[in-house]
Coordinates of C-alpha atoms and ligand atoms in Angstrom, one line a residue:
X1 CA 18.0 14.4 3.0
X2 CA 19.0 11.9 5.6
X3 CA 18.5 8.2 5.3
X4 CA 18.4 5.7 8.2
X5 CA 20.7 2.9 7.2
X6 CA 21.1 0.0 9.6
X7 CA 21.7 1.8 12.9
X8 CA 22.5 5.3 11.8
X9 CA 21.4 8.3 9.9
X10 CA 23.5 9.0 6.8
X11 CA 23.3 11.7 4.1
X12 CA 21.3 10.5 1.0
X13 CA 24.6 10.7 -1.1
X14 CA 26.3 8.3 1.3
X15 CA 23.3 5.9 1.6
X16 CA 24.7 3.0 -0.3
X17 CA 24.3 -0.8 -0.1
X18 CA 26.4 -3.5 -1.5
X19 CA 25.7 -5.2 -4.9
X20 CA 26.0 -8.4 -2.9
X21 CA 22.8 -7.5 -1.0
X22 CA 20.3 -10.1 -1.7
X23 CA 17.6 -7.4 -1.9
X24 CA 19.5 -6.2 -5.1
X25 CA 20.3 -9.7 -6.4
X26 CA 17.0 -11.4 -5.8
X27 CA 14.4 -8.9 -4.6
X28 CA 14.7 -10.7 -1.4
X29 CA 13.2 -8.6 1.4
X30 CA 10.1 -6.8 2.6
X31 CA 8.9 -3.2 3.1
X32 CA 6.2 -0.8 4.2
X33 CA 5.0 2.5 3.0
X34 CA 3.6 5.0 5.5
X35 CA 2.1 8.5 5.4
X36 CA 2.7 11.0 8.1
X37 CA 0.4 13.9 8.7
X38 CA 1.4 16.9 11.0
X39 CA 4.4 14.9 12.3
X40 CA 2.4 11.7 13.1
X41 CA 2.8 8.5 11.1
X42 CA -0.7 7.3 10.6
X43 CA -1.3 3.7 11.8
X44 CA 2.3 3.2 12.5
X45 CA 1.8 0.2 14.8
X46 CA -0.4 -1.6 12.1
X47 CA 2.3 -1.0 9.4
X48 CA 5.1 -2.4 11.7
X49 CA 3.0 -5.3 12.6
X50 CA 2.4 -6.1 8.8
X51 CA 6.2 -5.6 8.3
X52 CA 6.9 -8.3 11.0
X53 CA 4.3 -10.5 9.4
X54 CA 5.8 -10.1 5.9
X55 CA 9.3 -10.7 7.3
X56 CA 8.0 -13.9 9.1
X57 CA 6.4 -15.2 5.9
X58 CA 9.8 -15.1 4.2
X59 CA 11.8 -16.4 7.2
X60 CA 13.5 -13.1 7.7
X61 CA 14.5 -12.2 11.3
X62 CA 14.0 -8.4 12.0
X63 CA 17.0 -7.1 13.9
X64 CA 14.9 -4.4 15.6
X65 CA 12.0 -4.4 17.9
X66 CA 8.6 -3.0 17.2
X67 CA 9.4 0.1 19.5
X68 CA 12.9 0.4 17.9
X69 CA 11.4 0.7 14.5
X70 CA 9.0 3.3 15.7
X71 CA 11.8 5.3 17.2
X72 CA 13.9 5.0 14.0
X73 CA 10.9 6.2 11.9
X74 CA 10.5 9.4 14.0
X75 CA 14.3 9.9 14.2
X76 CA 14.5 9.9 10.4
X77 CA 11.5 12.3 10.0
X78 CA 13.0 14.6 12.6
X79 CA 16.4 14.7 10.9
X80 CA 14.7 15.8 7.7
X81 CA 12.5 18.2 9.5
X82 CA 9.3 16.7 8.0
X83 CA 5.8 16.9 9.2
X84 CA 4.0 15.6 6.1
X85 CA 6.0 12.7 4.9
X86 CA 6.1 9.6 2.7
X87 CA 8.1 7.0 4.6
X88 CA 9.5 3.7 3.4
X89 CA 10.8 1.1 5.7
X90 CA 12.9 -1.4 3.9
X91 CA 14.5 -4.6 5.0
X92 CA 16.4 -6.8 2.7
X93 CA 18.0 -10.1 3.4
X94 CA 21.4 -8.5 3.6
X95 CA 24.8 -9.1 2.1
X96 CA 26.0 -12.6 1.1
X97 CA 27.6 -14.5 -1.7
X98 CA 25.5 -15.3 -4.7
X99 CA 23.1 -18.2 -4.0
X100 CA 19.7 -18.6 -2.8
X101 CA 20.2 -20.1 0.6
X102 CA 19.1 -17.4 3.1
X103 CA 21.7 -18.5 5.5
X104 CA 24.3 -16.9 3.2
X105 CA 23.1 -13.5 4.6
X106 CA 23.6 -13.3 8.4
X107 CA 22.5 -9.7 8.8
X108 CA 19.6 -8.0 7.1
X109 CA 19.9 -4.5 5.7
X110 CA 17.5 -2.1 7.4
X111 CA 16.6 1.3 5.8
X112 CA 14.1 4.1 6.3
X113 CA 13.7 6.7 3.5
X114 CA 11.5 9.6 4.5
X115 CA 10.5 12.1 1.7
X116 CA 8.4 15.2 2.1
X117 CA 4.9 14.3 1.1
X118 CA 3.8 15.5 -2.3
X119 CA 0.0 15.9 -2.5
X120 CA -1.8 14.3 -5.5
X121 CA -3.6 16.7 -7.8
X122 CA -6.9 17.8 -6.3
X123 CA -8.5 17.0 -9.6
X124 CA -7.9 13.3 -9.0
X125 CA -10.2 13.5 -6.0
X126 CA -12.9 15.7 -7.6
X127 CA -13.2 14.0 -11.0
X128 CA -11.6 10.6 -10.5
X129 CA -8.9 8.7 -12.3
X130 CA -8.8 6.2 -15.1
X131 CA -7.9 2.6 -14.3
X132 CA -7.4 -0.4 -16.6
X133 CA -8.0 -4.0 -15.8
X134 CA -4.9 -5.5 -17.3
X135 CA -4.0 -8.9 -18.7
X136 CA -1.2 -9.4 -16.2
X137 CA -2.6 -11.6 -13.4
X138 CA -1.9 -11.1 -9.7
X139 CA 0.6 -13.5 -8.4
X140 CA -0.9 -16.9 -7.3
X141 CA -1.3 -17.0 -3.5
X142 CA 0.3 -20.5 -3.4
X143 CA 3.2 -19.2 -5.4
X144 CA 4.1 -15.7 -3.9
X145 CA 1.4 -14.7 -1.6
X146 CA 0.4 -10.9 -2.1
X147 CA 0.1 -10.7 1.7
X148 CA 3.9 -10.6 1.7
X149 CA 4.7 -7.0 1.0
X150 CA 7.9 -8.0 -0.7
X151 CA 10.7 -6.1 -2.5
X152 CA 10.0 -8.4 -5.4
X153 CA 7.6 -6.2 -7.3
X154 CA 7.9 -7.4 -10.9
X155 CA 4.3 -8.7 -10.9
X156 CA 3.1 -5.2 -10.1
X157 CA 5.6 -3.5 -12.4
X158 CA 4.4 -5.6 -15.4
X159 CA 0.9 -4.7 -14.7
X160 CA 1.9 -1.0 -14.3
X161 CA 3.6 -1.1 -17.8
X162 CA 0.5 -2.5 -19.3
X163 CA -1.7 0.0 -17.6
X164 CA 0.4 2.9 -18.5
X165 CA 0.4 1.8 -22.2
X166 CA -3.2 1.9 -22.1
X167 CA -3.4 5.5 -20.6
X168 CA -4.5 4.4 -17.2
X169 CA -3.5 5.9 -13.9
X170 CA -3.6 2.6 -12.1
X171 CA -3.7 -1.0 -13.3
X172 CA -5.9 -3.5 -11.6
X173 CA -5.1 -7.2 -11.8
X174 CA -7.4 -10.2 -11.7
X175 CA -6.4 -13.3 -10.0
X176 CA -5.6 -16.5 -11.8
X177 CA -9.3 -17.5 -11.8
X178 CA -10.4 -14.2 -13.2
X179 CA -11.7 -12.5 -10.0
X180 CA -10.8 -8.9 -9.5
X181 CA -7.8 -8.8 -7.1
X182 CA -6.1 -5.4 -6.6
X183 CA -4.2 -2.5 -8.1
X184 CA -0.5 -2.4 -8.5
X185 CA -0.3 -0.3 -5.3
X186 CA -3.9 -0.1 -4.1
X187 CA -6.9 -2.0 -3.1
X188 CA -10.2 -1.6 -5.1
X189 CA -13.7 -0.9 -3.9
X190 CA -17.0 -0.4 -5.8
X191 CA -20.5 0.6 -4.9
X192 CA -23.7 -0.9 -6.4
X193 CA -27.1 0.0 -5.2
X194 CA -25.6 1.7 -2.1
X195 CA -23.7 -1.5 -1.0
X196 CA -19.9 -1.3 -0.8
X197 CA -17.9 -4.2 -2.3
X198 CA -14.3 -5.2 -2.2
X199 CA -12.4 -8.3 -3.1
X200 CA -11.9 -10.7 -0.2
X201 CA -8.4 -11.4 1.2
X202 CA -8.5 -15.0 -0.1
X203 CA -8.8 -13.8 -3.7
X204 CA -5.1 -13.1 -3.2
X205 CA -4.4 -9.5 -2.3
X206 CA -2.4 -7.4 0.1
X207 CA -4.8 -6.6 3.1
X208 CA -4.3 -2.9 2.8
X209 CA -4.3 -1.0 6.0
X210 CA -6.5 1.7 4.3
X211 CA -8.9 -1.1 3.3
X212 CA -9.3 -2.0 6.9
X213 CA -9.9 1.6 7.9
X214 CA -12.5 2.0 5.2
X215 CA -14.4 -1.2 6.3
X216 CA -14.3 0.1 9.9
X217 CA -15.8 3.5 8.7
X218 CA -18.4 1.6 6.7
X219 CA -19.5 -0.4 9.9
X220 CA -19.6 2.8 11.9
X221 CA -21.6 4.7 9.4
X222 CA -24.0 1.8 8.8
X223 CA -23.0 1.5 5.1
X224 CA -23.6 -2.1 4.1
X225 CA -20.6 -3.9 2.7
X226 CA -19.6 -7.3 1.4
X227 CA -16.2 -8.7 0.7
X228 CA -16.0 -11.5 -1.9
X229 CA -15.3 -12.7 -5.4
X230 CA -16.2 -10.3 -8.2
X231 CA -15.6 -10.3 -11.9
X232 CA -14.7 -7.5 -14.1
X233 CA -18.3 -7.1 -15.2
X234 CA -19.2 -6.2 -11.5
X235 CA -16.8 -3.3 -11.8
X236 CA -18.1 -2.1 -15.1
X237 CA -21.6 -2.0 -13.9
X238 CA -20.8 -0.3 -10.6
X239 CA -22.4 3.1 -9.6
X240 CA -19.1 4.1 -8.0
X241 CA -15.5 2.8 -8.0
X242 CA -12.5 3.9 -5.9
X243 CA -9.0 2.7 -5.0
X244 CA -7.4 3.0 -1.7
X245 CA -3.9 3.2 -0.3
X246 CA -2.0 4.7 2.5
X247 CA -0.7 7.6 0.3
X248 CA -3.8 8.1 -1.8
X249 CA -6.4 7.5 0.9
X250 CA -9.6 7.0 -1.1
X251 CA -9.3 8.0 -4.8
X252 CA -12.4 7.9 -7.0
X253 CA -12.3 6.3 -10.3
X254 CA -14.0 7.9 -13.3
X255 CA -13.4 5.2 -16.0
X256 CA -12.5 1.5 -15.9
X257 CA -11.1 0.5 -19.3
X258 CA -13.5 2.3 -21.7
X259 CA -16.4 2.3 -19.3
X260 CA -17.4 5.5 -17.8
X261 CA -18.3 5.2 -14.1
X262 CA -19.0 8.9 -13.3
X263 CA -17.1 12.1 -13.9
X264 CA -17.5 13.2 -10.3
X265 CA -16.9 11.6 -7.0
X266 CA -19.7 9.4 -6.0
X267 CA -21.9 9.9 -2.9
X268 CA -20.6 7.0 -0.9
X269 CA -17.1 7.5 -2.0
X270 CA -17.3 11.1 -0.7
X271 CA -18.8 10.2 2.6
X272 CA -16.0 7.6 3.1
X273 CA -13.3 10.0 2.2
X274 CA -14.6 12.7 4.4
X275 CA -14.9 10.1 7.3
X276 CA -11.4 8.8 6.5
X277 CA -9.9 12.3 6.7
X278 CA -11.7 12.9 10.0
X279 CA -10.2 9.6 11.3
X280 CA -6.8 10.8 10.3
X281 CA -7.3 14.0 12.3
X282 CA -8.5 12.2 15.3
X283 CA -5.5 9.8 15.1
X284 CA -3.1 12.8 14.9
X285 CA -4.7 14.4 18.0
X286 CA -4.4 11.1 19.9
X287 CA -0.8 10.4 18.9
X288 CA 0.8 13.9 19.0
Ligands
PMP301 N1 -2.2 -3.6 -2.6 C1 -0.9 -3.4 -3.1 C2 -0.2 -4.4 -3.9 C3 -0.1 -2.3 -2.5 O1 1.2 -2.2 -2.9 C4 -0.6 -1.5 -1.6 C5 0.1 -0.3 -1.1 N2 0.9 -0.6 0.0 C6 -2.0 -1.6 -1.2 C7 -2.7 -2.7 -1.8 C8 -2.7 -0.7 -0.3 O2 -2.3 -1.0 1.0 P1 -2.2 0.1 2.1 O3 -3.6 0.6 2.3 O4 -1.8 -0.6 3.3 O5 -1.3 1.2 1.7

């Protein structure tokens, strides 16, 4: 596999960075994850815009232009002969002596890793997955805003450890006030009496690109939706629950903690997933 590192493609076994990189020392950096279908990276512009936003929020100057990043993504996919890919764009603060001052690192490290996409088991989409609402709380917005898609992922990793210990596929965190926030790598939605609900951005979540696509679809299909503050009881009493992310699209949830939601994909979840996949197809046609 070829990896894009700074300005060139290098073989995987030569794709190294320094131990003095502040990404390694402090988790200081930002990233994006994308999914490519039939050689087209879905919502590439939106992901690059979010990358720039995250970078700006940590005072990191991106050394490439929007178009330059786009070219680098396709160059990496091409070098690996990939049509269906799982792509990560990673920018870290760069190499510098030990110390927190960002000015110690004059040049950010830029990397793109493109793996062949591995499909999730079909069962997950038919029967749903188990999620756990964990004790680890989502980072406080005023401390480390979840809208920064940062390399510093310990909050999510701690939640993941707890979720895994409880036999869950995904761990969902509450915010510091006890409102449902988001999964470790996903946003959460639920349906009650045919209305779609999802936590509002100001609860302290990453504004998922998939989340926006789903809300657009709901608008187009005339599905009523509300974003807001919801407690865990709201999720327990839902008719349908699903999680969303770039790689998973829309994944139904069968159980939340010990509460059974349903052992088949729900009606609205299914409608949204079908419409989501249609949107992906249309996007591919337009961007080929
Ligand atoms: N929340 C978190 C914490 C995430 O890591 C992700 C995955 N990027 C998401 C939500 C979903 O975002 P997206 O739909 O843009 O993949």
